[in-house]
Structures are given as structure tokens and as C-alpha cells.
Tab-separated table of C-alpha atoms in Angstrom:
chain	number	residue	atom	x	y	z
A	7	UNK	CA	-48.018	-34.398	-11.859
A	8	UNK	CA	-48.119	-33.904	-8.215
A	9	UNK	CA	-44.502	-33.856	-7.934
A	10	UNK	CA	-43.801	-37.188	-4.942
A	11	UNK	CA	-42.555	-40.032	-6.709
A	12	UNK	CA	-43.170	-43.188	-4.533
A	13	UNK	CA	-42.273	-46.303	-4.618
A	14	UNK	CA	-46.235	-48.170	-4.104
A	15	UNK	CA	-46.170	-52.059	-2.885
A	16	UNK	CA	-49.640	-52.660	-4.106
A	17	UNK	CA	-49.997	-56.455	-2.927
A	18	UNK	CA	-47.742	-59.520	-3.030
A	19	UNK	CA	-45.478	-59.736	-5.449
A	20	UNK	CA	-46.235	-55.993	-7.024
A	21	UNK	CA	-44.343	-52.808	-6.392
A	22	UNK	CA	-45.370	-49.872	-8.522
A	23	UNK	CA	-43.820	-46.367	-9.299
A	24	UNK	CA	-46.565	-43.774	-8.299
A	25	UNK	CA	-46.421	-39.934	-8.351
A	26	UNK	CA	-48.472	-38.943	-5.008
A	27	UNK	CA	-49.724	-35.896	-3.518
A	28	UNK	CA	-46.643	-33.679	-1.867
A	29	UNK	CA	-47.319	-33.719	1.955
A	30	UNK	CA	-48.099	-30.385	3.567
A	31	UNK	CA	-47.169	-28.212	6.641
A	32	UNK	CA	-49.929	-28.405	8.700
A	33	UNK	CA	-48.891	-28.359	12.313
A	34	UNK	CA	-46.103	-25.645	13.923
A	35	UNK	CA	-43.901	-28.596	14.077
A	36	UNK	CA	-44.027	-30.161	10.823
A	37	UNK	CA	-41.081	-30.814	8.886
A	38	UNK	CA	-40.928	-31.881	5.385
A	39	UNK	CA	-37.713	-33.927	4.379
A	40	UNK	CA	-36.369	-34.680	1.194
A	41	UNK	CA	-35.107	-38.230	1.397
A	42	UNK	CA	-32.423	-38.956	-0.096
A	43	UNK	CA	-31.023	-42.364	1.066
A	44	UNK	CA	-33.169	-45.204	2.294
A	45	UNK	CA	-32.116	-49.033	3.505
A	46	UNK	CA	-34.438	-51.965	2.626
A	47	UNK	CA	-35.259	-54.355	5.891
A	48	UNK	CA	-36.826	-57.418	5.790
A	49	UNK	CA	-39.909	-56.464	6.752
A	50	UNK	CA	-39.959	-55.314	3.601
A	51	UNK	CA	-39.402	-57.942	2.017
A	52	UNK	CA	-42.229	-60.177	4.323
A	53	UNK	CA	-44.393	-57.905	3.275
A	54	UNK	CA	-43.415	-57.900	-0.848
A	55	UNK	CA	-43.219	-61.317	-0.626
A	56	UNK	CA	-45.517	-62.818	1.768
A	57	UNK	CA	-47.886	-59.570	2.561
A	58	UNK	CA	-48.027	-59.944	5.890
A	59	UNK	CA	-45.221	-59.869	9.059
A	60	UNK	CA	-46.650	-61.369	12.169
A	61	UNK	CA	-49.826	-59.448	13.131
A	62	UNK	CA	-49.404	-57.094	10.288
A	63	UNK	CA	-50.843	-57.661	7.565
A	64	UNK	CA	-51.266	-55.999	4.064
A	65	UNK	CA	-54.712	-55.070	2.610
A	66	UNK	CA	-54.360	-51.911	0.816
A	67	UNK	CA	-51.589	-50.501	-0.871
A	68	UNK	CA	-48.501	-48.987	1.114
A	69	UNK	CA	-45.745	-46.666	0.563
A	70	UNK	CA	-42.256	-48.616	1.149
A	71	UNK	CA	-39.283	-47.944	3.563
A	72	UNK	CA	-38.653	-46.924	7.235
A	73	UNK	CA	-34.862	-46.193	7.091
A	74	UNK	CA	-34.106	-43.312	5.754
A	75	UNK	CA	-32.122	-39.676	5.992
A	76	UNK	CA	-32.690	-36.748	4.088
A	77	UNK	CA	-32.358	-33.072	4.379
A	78	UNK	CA	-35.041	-30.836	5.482
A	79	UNK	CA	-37.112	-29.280	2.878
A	80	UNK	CA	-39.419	-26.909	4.850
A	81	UNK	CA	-40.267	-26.222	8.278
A	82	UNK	CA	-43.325	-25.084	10.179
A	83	UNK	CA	-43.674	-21.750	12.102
A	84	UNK	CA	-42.737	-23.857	15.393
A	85	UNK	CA	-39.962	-25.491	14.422
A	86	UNK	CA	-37.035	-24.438	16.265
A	87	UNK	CA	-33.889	-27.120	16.076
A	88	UNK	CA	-33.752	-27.737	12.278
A	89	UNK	CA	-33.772	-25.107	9.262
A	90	UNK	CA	-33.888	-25.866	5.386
A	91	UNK	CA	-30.771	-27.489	4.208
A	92	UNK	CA	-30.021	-29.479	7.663
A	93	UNK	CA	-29.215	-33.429	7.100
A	94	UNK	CA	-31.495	-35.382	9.358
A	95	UNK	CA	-32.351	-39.425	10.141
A	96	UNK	CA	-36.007	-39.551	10.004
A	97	UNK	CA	-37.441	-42.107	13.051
A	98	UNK	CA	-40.169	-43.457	11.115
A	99	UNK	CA	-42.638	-44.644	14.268
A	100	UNK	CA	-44.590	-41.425	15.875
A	101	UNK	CA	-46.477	-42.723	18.281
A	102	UNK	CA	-49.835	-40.766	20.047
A	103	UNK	CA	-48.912	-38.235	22.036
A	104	UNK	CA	-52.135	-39.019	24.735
A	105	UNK	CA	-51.201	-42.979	25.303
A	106	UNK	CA	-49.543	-44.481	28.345
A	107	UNK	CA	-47.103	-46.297	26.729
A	108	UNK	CA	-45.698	-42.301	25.666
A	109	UNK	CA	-45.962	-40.412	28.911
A	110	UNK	CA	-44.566	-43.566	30.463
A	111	UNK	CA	-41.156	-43.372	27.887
A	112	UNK	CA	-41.959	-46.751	26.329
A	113	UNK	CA	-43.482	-45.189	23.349
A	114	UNK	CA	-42.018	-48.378	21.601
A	115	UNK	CA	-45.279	-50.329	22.848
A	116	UNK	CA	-47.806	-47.788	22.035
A	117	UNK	CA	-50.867	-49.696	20.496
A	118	UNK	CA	-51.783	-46.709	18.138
A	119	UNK	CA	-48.130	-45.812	16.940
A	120	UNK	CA	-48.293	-44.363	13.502
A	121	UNK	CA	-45.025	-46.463	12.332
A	122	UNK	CA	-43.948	-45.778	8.314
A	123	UNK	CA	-44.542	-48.727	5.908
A	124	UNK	CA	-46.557	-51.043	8.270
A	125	UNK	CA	-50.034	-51.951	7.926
A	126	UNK	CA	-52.894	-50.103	9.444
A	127	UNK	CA	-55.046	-52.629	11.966
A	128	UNK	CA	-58.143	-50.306	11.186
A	129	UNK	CA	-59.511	-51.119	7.711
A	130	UNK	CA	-60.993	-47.788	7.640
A	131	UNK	CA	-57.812	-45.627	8.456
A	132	UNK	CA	-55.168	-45.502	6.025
A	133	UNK	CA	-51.467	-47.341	5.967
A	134	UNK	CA	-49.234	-45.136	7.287
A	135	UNK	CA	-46.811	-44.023	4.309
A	136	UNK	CA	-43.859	-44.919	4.437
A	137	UNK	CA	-40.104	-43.176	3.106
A	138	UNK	CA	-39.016	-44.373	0.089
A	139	UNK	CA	-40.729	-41.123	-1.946
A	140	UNK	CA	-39.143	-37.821	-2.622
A	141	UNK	CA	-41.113	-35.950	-0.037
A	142	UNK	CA	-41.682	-37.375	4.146
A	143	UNK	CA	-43.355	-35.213	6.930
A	144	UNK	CA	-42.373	-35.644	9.947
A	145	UNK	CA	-42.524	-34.099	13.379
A	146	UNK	CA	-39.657	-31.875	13.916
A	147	UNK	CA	-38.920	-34.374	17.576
A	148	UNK	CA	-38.625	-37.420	14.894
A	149	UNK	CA	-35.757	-36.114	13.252
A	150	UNK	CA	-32.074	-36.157	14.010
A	151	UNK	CA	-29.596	-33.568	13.110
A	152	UNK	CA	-26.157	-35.666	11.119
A	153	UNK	CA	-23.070	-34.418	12.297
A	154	UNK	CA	-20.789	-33.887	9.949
A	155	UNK	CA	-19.029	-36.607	9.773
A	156	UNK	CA	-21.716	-38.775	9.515
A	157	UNK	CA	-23.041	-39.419	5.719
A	158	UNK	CA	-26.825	-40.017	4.617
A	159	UNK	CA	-25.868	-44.071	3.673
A	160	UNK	CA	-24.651	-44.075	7.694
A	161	UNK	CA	-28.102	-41.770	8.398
A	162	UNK	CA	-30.029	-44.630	6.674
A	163	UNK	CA	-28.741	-47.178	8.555
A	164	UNK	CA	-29.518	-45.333	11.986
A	165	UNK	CA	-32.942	-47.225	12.075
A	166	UNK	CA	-31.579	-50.751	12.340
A	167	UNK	CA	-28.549	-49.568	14.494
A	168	UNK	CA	-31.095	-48.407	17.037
A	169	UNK	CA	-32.974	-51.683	16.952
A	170	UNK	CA	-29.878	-53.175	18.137
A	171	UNK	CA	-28.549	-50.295	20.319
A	172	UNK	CA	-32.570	-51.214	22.299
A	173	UNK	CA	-31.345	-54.415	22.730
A	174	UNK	CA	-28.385	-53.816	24.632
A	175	UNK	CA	-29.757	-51.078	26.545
A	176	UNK	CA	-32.640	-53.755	27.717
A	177	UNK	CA	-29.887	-56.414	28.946
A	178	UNK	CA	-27.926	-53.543	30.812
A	179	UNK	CA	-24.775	-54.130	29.111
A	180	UNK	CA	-21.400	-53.697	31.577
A	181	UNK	CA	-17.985	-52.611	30.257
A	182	UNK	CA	-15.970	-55.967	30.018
A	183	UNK	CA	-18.984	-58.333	29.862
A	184	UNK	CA	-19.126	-61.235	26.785
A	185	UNK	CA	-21.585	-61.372	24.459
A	186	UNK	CA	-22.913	-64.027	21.817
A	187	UNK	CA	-25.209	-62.542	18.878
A	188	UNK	CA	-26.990	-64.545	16.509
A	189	UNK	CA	-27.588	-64.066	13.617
A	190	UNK	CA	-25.056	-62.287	10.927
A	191	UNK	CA	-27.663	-60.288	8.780
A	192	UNK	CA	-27.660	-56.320	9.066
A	193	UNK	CA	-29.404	-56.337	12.613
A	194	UNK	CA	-27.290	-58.688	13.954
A	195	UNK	CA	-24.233	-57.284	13.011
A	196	UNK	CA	-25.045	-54.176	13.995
A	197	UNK	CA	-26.325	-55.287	17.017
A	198	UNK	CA	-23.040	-56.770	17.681
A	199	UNK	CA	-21.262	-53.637	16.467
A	200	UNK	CA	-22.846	-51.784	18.884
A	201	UNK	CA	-22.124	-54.151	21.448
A	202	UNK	CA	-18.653	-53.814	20.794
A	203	UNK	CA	-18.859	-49.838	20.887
A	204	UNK	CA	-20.387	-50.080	24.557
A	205	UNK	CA	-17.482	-52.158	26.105
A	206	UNK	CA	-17.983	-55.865	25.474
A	207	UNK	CA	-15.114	-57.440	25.773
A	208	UNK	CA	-15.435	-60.790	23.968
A	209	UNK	CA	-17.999	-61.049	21.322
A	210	UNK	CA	-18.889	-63.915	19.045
A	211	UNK	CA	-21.188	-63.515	16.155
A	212	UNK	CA	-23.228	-67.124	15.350
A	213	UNK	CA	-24.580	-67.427	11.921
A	214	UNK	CA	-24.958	-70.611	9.309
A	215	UNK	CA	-23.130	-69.082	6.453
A	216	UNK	CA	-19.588	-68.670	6.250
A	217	UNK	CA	-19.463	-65.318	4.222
A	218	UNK	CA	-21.468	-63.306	6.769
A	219	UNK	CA	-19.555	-64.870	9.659
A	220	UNK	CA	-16.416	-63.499	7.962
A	221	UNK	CA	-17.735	-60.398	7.502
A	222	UNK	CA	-18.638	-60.342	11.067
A	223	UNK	CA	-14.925	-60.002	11.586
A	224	UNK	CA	-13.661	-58.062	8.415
A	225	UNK	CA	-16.072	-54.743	10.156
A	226	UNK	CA	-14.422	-55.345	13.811
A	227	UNK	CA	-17.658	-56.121	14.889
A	228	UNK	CA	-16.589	-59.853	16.787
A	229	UNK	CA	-13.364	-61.646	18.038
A	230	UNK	CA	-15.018	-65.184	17.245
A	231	UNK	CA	-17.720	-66.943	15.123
A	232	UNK	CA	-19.361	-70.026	15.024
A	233	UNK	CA	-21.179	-71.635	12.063
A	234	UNK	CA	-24.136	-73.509	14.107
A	235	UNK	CA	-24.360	-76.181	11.240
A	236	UNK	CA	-21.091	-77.747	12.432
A	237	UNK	CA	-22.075	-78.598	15.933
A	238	UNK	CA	-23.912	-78.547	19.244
A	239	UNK	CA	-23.793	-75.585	22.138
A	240	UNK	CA	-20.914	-77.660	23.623
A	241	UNK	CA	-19.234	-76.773	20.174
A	242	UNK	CA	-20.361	-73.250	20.349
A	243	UNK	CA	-19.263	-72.651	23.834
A	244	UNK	CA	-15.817	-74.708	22.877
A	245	UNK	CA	-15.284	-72.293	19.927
A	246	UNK	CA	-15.837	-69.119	22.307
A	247	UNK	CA	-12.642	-70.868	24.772
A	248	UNK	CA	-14.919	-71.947	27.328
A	249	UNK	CA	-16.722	-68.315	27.878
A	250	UNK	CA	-20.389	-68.696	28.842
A	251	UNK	CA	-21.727	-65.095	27.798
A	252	UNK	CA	-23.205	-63.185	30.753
A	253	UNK	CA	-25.505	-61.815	27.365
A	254	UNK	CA	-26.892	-62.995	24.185
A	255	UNK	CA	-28.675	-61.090	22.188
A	256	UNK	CA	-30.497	-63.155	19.424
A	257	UNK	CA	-31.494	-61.514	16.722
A	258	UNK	CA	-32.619	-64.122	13.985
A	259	UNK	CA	-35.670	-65.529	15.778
A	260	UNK	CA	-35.511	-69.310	14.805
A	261	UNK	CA	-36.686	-71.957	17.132
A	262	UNK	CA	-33.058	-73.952	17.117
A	263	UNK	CA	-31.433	-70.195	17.617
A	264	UNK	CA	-33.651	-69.451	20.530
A	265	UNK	CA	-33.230	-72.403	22.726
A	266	UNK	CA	-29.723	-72.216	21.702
A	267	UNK	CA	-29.291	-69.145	23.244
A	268	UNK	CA	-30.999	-70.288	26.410
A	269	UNK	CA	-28.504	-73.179	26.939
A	270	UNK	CA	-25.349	-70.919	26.096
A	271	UNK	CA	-25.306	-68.279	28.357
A	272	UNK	CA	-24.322	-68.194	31.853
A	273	UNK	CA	-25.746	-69.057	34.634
A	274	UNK	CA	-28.048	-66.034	36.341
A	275	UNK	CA	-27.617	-64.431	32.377
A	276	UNK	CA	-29.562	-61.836	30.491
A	277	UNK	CA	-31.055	-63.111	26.784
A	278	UNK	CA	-32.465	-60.465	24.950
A	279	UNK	CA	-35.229	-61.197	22.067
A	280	UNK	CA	-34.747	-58.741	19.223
A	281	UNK	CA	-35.567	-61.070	16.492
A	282	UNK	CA	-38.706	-61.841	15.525
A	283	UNK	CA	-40.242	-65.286	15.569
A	284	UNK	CA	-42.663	-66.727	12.502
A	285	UNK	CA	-45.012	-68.200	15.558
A	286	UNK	CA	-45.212	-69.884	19.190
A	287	UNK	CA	-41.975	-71.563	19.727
A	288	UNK	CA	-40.799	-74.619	21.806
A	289	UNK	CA	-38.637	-73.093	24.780
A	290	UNK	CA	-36.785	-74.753	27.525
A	291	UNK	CA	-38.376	-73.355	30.501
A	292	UNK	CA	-36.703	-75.767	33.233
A	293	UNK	CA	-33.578	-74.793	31.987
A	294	UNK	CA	-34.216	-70.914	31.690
A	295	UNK	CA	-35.934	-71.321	35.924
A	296	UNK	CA	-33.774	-73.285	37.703
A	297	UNK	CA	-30.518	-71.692	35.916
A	298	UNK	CA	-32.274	-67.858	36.843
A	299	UNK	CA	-31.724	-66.676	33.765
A	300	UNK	CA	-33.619	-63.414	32.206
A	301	UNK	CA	-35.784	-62.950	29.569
A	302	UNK	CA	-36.239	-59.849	27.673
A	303	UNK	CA	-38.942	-59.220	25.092
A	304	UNK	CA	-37.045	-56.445	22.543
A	305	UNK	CA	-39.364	-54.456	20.292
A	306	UNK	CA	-38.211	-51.527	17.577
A	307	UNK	CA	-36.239	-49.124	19.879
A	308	UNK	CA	-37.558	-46.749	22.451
A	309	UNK	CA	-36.568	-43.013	23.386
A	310	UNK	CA	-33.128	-41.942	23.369
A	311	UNK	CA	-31.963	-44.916	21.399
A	312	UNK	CA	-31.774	-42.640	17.916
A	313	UNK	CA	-29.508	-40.225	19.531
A	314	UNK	CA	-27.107	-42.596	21.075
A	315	UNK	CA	-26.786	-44.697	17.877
A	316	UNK	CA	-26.157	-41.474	15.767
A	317	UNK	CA	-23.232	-40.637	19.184
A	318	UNK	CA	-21.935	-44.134	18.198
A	319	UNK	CA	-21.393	-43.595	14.451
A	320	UNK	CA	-20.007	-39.685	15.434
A	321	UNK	CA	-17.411	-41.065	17.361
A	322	UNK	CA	-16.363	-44.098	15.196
A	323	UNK	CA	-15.520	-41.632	12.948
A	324	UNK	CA	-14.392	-38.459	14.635
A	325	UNK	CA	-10.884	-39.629	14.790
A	326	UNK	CA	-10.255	-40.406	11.117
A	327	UNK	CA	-10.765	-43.112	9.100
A	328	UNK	CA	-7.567	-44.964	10.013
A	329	UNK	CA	-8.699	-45.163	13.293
A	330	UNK	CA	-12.319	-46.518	13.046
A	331	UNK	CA	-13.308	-49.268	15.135
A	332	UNK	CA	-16.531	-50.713	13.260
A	333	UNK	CA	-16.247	-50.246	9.401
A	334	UNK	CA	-19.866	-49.594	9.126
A	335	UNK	CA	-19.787	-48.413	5.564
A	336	UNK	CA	-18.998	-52.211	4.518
A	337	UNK	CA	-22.078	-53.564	5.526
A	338	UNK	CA	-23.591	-51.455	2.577
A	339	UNK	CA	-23.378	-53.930	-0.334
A	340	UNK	CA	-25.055	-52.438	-2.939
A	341	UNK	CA	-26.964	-48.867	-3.681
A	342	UNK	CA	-29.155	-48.335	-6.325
A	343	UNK	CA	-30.401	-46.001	-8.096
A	344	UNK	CA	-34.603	-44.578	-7.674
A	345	UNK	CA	-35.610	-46.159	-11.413
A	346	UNK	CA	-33.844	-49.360	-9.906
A	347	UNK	CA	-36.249	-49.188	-6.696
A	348	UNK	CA	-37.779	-52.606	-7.930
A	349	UNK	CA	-35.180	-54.304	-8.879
A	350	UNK	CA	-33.257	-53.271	-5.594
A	351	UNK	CA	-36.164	-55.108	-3.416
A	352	UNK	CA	-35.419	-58.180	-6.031
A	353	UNK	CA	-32.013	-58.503	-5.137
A	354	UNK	CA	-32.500	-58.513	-1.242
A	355	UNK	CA	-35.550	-60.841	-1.797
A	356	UNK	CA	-33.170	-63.044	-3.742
A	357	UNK	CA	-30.706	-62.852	-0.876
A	358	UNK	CA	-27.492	-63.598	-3.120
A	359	UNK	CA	-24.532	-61.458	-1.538
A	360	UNK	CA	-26.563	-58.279	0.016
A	361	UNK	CA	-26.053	-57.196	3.293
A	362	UNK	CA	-27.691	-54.330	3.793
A	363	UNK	CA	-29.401	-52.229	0.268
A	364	UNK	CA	-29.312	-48.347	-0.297
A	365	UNK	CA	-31.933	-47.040	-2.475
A	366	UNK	CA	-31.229	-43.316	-3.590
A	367	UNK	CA	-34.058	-41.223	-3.170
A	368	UNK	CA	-35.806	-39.438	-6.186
A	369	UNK	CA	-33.694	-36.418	-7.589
């Protein structure tokens, strides 16, 4: 035995338990975690269930999982902000450290990042494995110290607050602006979490199913919903008293949700892209250029955004938990146990009352 259970999606439809080689120290900077808590996205599931999420496609076995904490296991000789024993978030995407897209501080874009649990474009080079086994390496400038009071379920869900926390950063969010997010799945509420934590002042979460829209509210995360099956943007923009967001951040990347999101905000307003689309969409360009509205392309998160999303959950916290603004810990919905790994990623693929899935890592 070589002592790093992993959980192994071999191709569609097939997840195995596999006991892999132990990663090893081999740079002055390495850092090997032991995970302990990792999330399950949906590009997880695209790729369990379809093999494939836009250009990335599987053709070789892969290691699951890209959200994930842990505490440090060992460090190399270099290492000199993290010791054995520290609880980290581990930001799964290292990108190379020659490219422009790095040295630049868009790292996000780098054609050759290394990301965890996505598909290698170079048949000969291996997938990049990803986090849900007992052992990750890392760089030592990948991981993220925990404060205190900050647990490893909130350290798992650092990855997808960061995605949204990119987003918002992108549409230069003001204190006292209005925002509209769709979509109510884990990104999307987060997204509009975090909106909420940098100073929006009205926010309304859009979503087609009543339970998550509910939610939406229940964490503190929006002041109004709208269920877009019961009516047109006039509805939408009815049901938000007549605001036209200066920002809308849409996060579910349907077609209807897109041009949506063109014709509800404001005039001369931001719309950030963080979902992603299946495919080429119809948008209403004559709309988005004679209104002068702005377009941004959102992709993963870039530098800094892991350290202010990790700020955001210390200080939602730091006062107590009577005095929380975002009660992030609902959004977990279920947590399973390693020898349930499988049947975990069934129960998000199935979709019936999951909002966001913990898997504990391998004891």
C-alpha cells in the first residue's frame, strides 16, 4: 500500500477508490497537505457525468476535487510562512511561473496553468491531480493560513467564494450600489454573499426554484428574489421596486439568463460573466451598444482574491455568532464521509436538496 487513498474518476459514469503514490518534497517550497475537507462543484459533476466541460475534456483518468483545506503535513527546507500542524485552503490552479499572463497578475488566463482535477490539453502530459486524496502538494504561495475562527468546511468553500469575490472585483463594485445575481446554486449565492459583504446595498438573487430563492434570504445573502418562471424583466425589475441594478453578476450561464441580464441593468451598467455557457449564445448587441453597457468576461479568480475571501469569512465571524451577517455554514447541506466519496458525487449529480457537498478527507 502506498498509503494516498484517492478518489479516481476513471471515465463517464465511473469513480473508483485508488491507493496512489504519496507525493514528495521536491522543491524548497513544497508543501504537503493533509486534506481534510473538500466541496464537490459542478465541474465535477460535467465531468462524472458528461466527461467533458467546455474545452476540457476527459481522456485519461483524473484525481477529483479542487476545493479543499487541510493542514500541512510537511514542509520543504524553503518554506518559511507555514509549519506542520498549520490549517491552510489549498488554491488548486498553479500556474507557470515564466508566462505573461503571471508576471502580468492575471495568472487566471495563463494557457499552461496546472489547475487540480481538470483535463490535461497535451495527451502526452498527465491530468493534473486533483484534492480529494489524503495527501496534496502544493507550493507553499498556494496555500492560505485559516484564522482561527475560520473552520476547514468554511476553508473548503474558499474556492467558490473566490470565484465570486473575482467577479465583483471585475465590475468595480461601490459601497451603496444594487446588484441582481442569477442564479441561486453555491456560486451564486456566494457570489451574492460576497456582494453583500462589500457594500451593496440592494441585492436580489434570481433563480427558478423556490427553495434556493428562500435560502437566498434565510443566509442574509439578498433583500429580494425573483423566480424568472413567473414573468418577464418588466416583472423582474417590478419585483426589485423599480431598481435597475448598476451590476449583475450572472452566474448560471443560460441563454434566457444572459440576455436577461443585459435588458435589466441600468443604463451605462457593468454585467459580469462568471457562469459558464454550454456554447455560442444569442446576445442582444443593439441593446448592450446603444445603452453603453459593459461586458466582463469572469474566469476562476485571479491574485489576491483567496486572501480577501478568507478576510470576508474572518470578519463574518470575528464578532460572534449572534452577530454574523452571511450564515455561510448553511449553504453546507450535507457532508459525507471518505467511504461515501461515491455516493456523495451521486447525490449532487441527482441534484435533490444539496447545496453545496463536504466530503471528509481520508483519516
Amino acid at each position: 500500500m502506498s498509503g494516498n487513498p484517492s478518489l479516481v474518476l476513471q471515465k463517464v459514469n465511473e469513480i473508483t477508490f485508488e491507493d496512489l503514490a504519496v507525493p514528495k518534497i521536491e522543491a524548497p517550497t513544497d508543501v504537503i497537505v493533509e486534506v481534510k475537507k473538500t466541496g464537490i462543484c459542478g465541474s465535477d459533476i460535467h465531468y462524472y457525468a458528461e466527461g467533458k466541460i467546455g474545452s476540457f475534456e476527459l481522456k485519461k483518468p483524473m484525481v477529483l476535487g479542487h476545493e479543499s483545506s487541510g493542514v500541512v503535513h510537511q514542509v520543504g527546507d524553503g518554506v518559511k510562512h507555514l509549519k506542520v500542524g498549520d490549517r491552510v485552503a489549498i488554491e488548486p490552479g498553479v500556474p507557470s511561473r515564466y508566462s505573461d499572463a503571471y508576471k502580468s497578475g492575471k495568472y487566471e488566463i495563463d494557457p499552461d496553468m496546472c489547475f487540480a482535477a481538470t483535463p490535461s490539453s497535451d495527451p502526452n502530459v498527465p491530468n493534473p491531480p486533483g484534492t480529494l486524496c489524503k495527501y496534496f502538494k502544493s507550493p507553499e504561495d498556494f496555500l492560505y493560513k485559516l484564522p482561527d475562527n475560520v473552520s476547514l468546511e468554511l476553508g473548503a468553500m474558499v474556492e467558490p467564494l473566490s470565484v465570486g469575490v473575482h467577479g465583483i472585483r471585475l465590475a468595480n463594485l461601490s459601497f451603496g450600489e444594487n446588484v441582481i445575481v442569477f442564479g441561486a446554486g453555491p456560486v451564486g449565492l456566494l457570489t451574492a454573499s460576497a456582494a453583500k459583504l462589500f457594500g451593496a446595498f440592494n441585492i436580489m438573487v434570481v433563480d427558478v426554484f423556490d427553495e434556493k430563492l428562500q435560502l437566498a434570504k434565510e443566509i442574509g445573502a439578498a433583500n429580494y428574489t425573483f423566480n424568472s418562471k413567473t414573468g418577464d424583466v418588466k416583472d423582474l425589475i417590478e419585483a426589485f421596486d423599480g431598481i435597475r441594478p448598476d451590476i449583475v453578476l450572472e452566474c448560471t450561464g443560460a441563454p434566457p439568463c444572459i440576455k436577461m441580464a443585459v435588458q435589466a441593468v441600468r443604463d451605462g451598467g457593468r454585467v459580469v460573466q462568471i457562469g459558464n455557457a454550454s456554447g455560442d449564445v444569442s446576445f442582444p448587441i443593439v441593446e448592450f451598444s446603444n445603452r453603453e453597457l459593459t461586458l466582463h468576461g469572469s474566469f476562476r479568480y485571479g491574485f489576491g482574491d483567496y486572501p480577501t475571501s478568507i478576510k470576508i469569512l474572518e470578519k463574518n465571524y470575528g464578532s460572534g455568532k449572534d452577530k454574523i451577517q452571511i450564515d455561510f455554514e448553511k449553504l453546507i447541506t450535507n457532508v459525507f464521509p471518505w467511504r461515501d466519496a461515491i455516493k456523495a458525487y451521486d447525490t449532487v449529480r441527482e441534484g435533490k436538496g444539496t447545496v453545496k457537498c463536504i466530503i471528509d478527507g481520508p483519516e
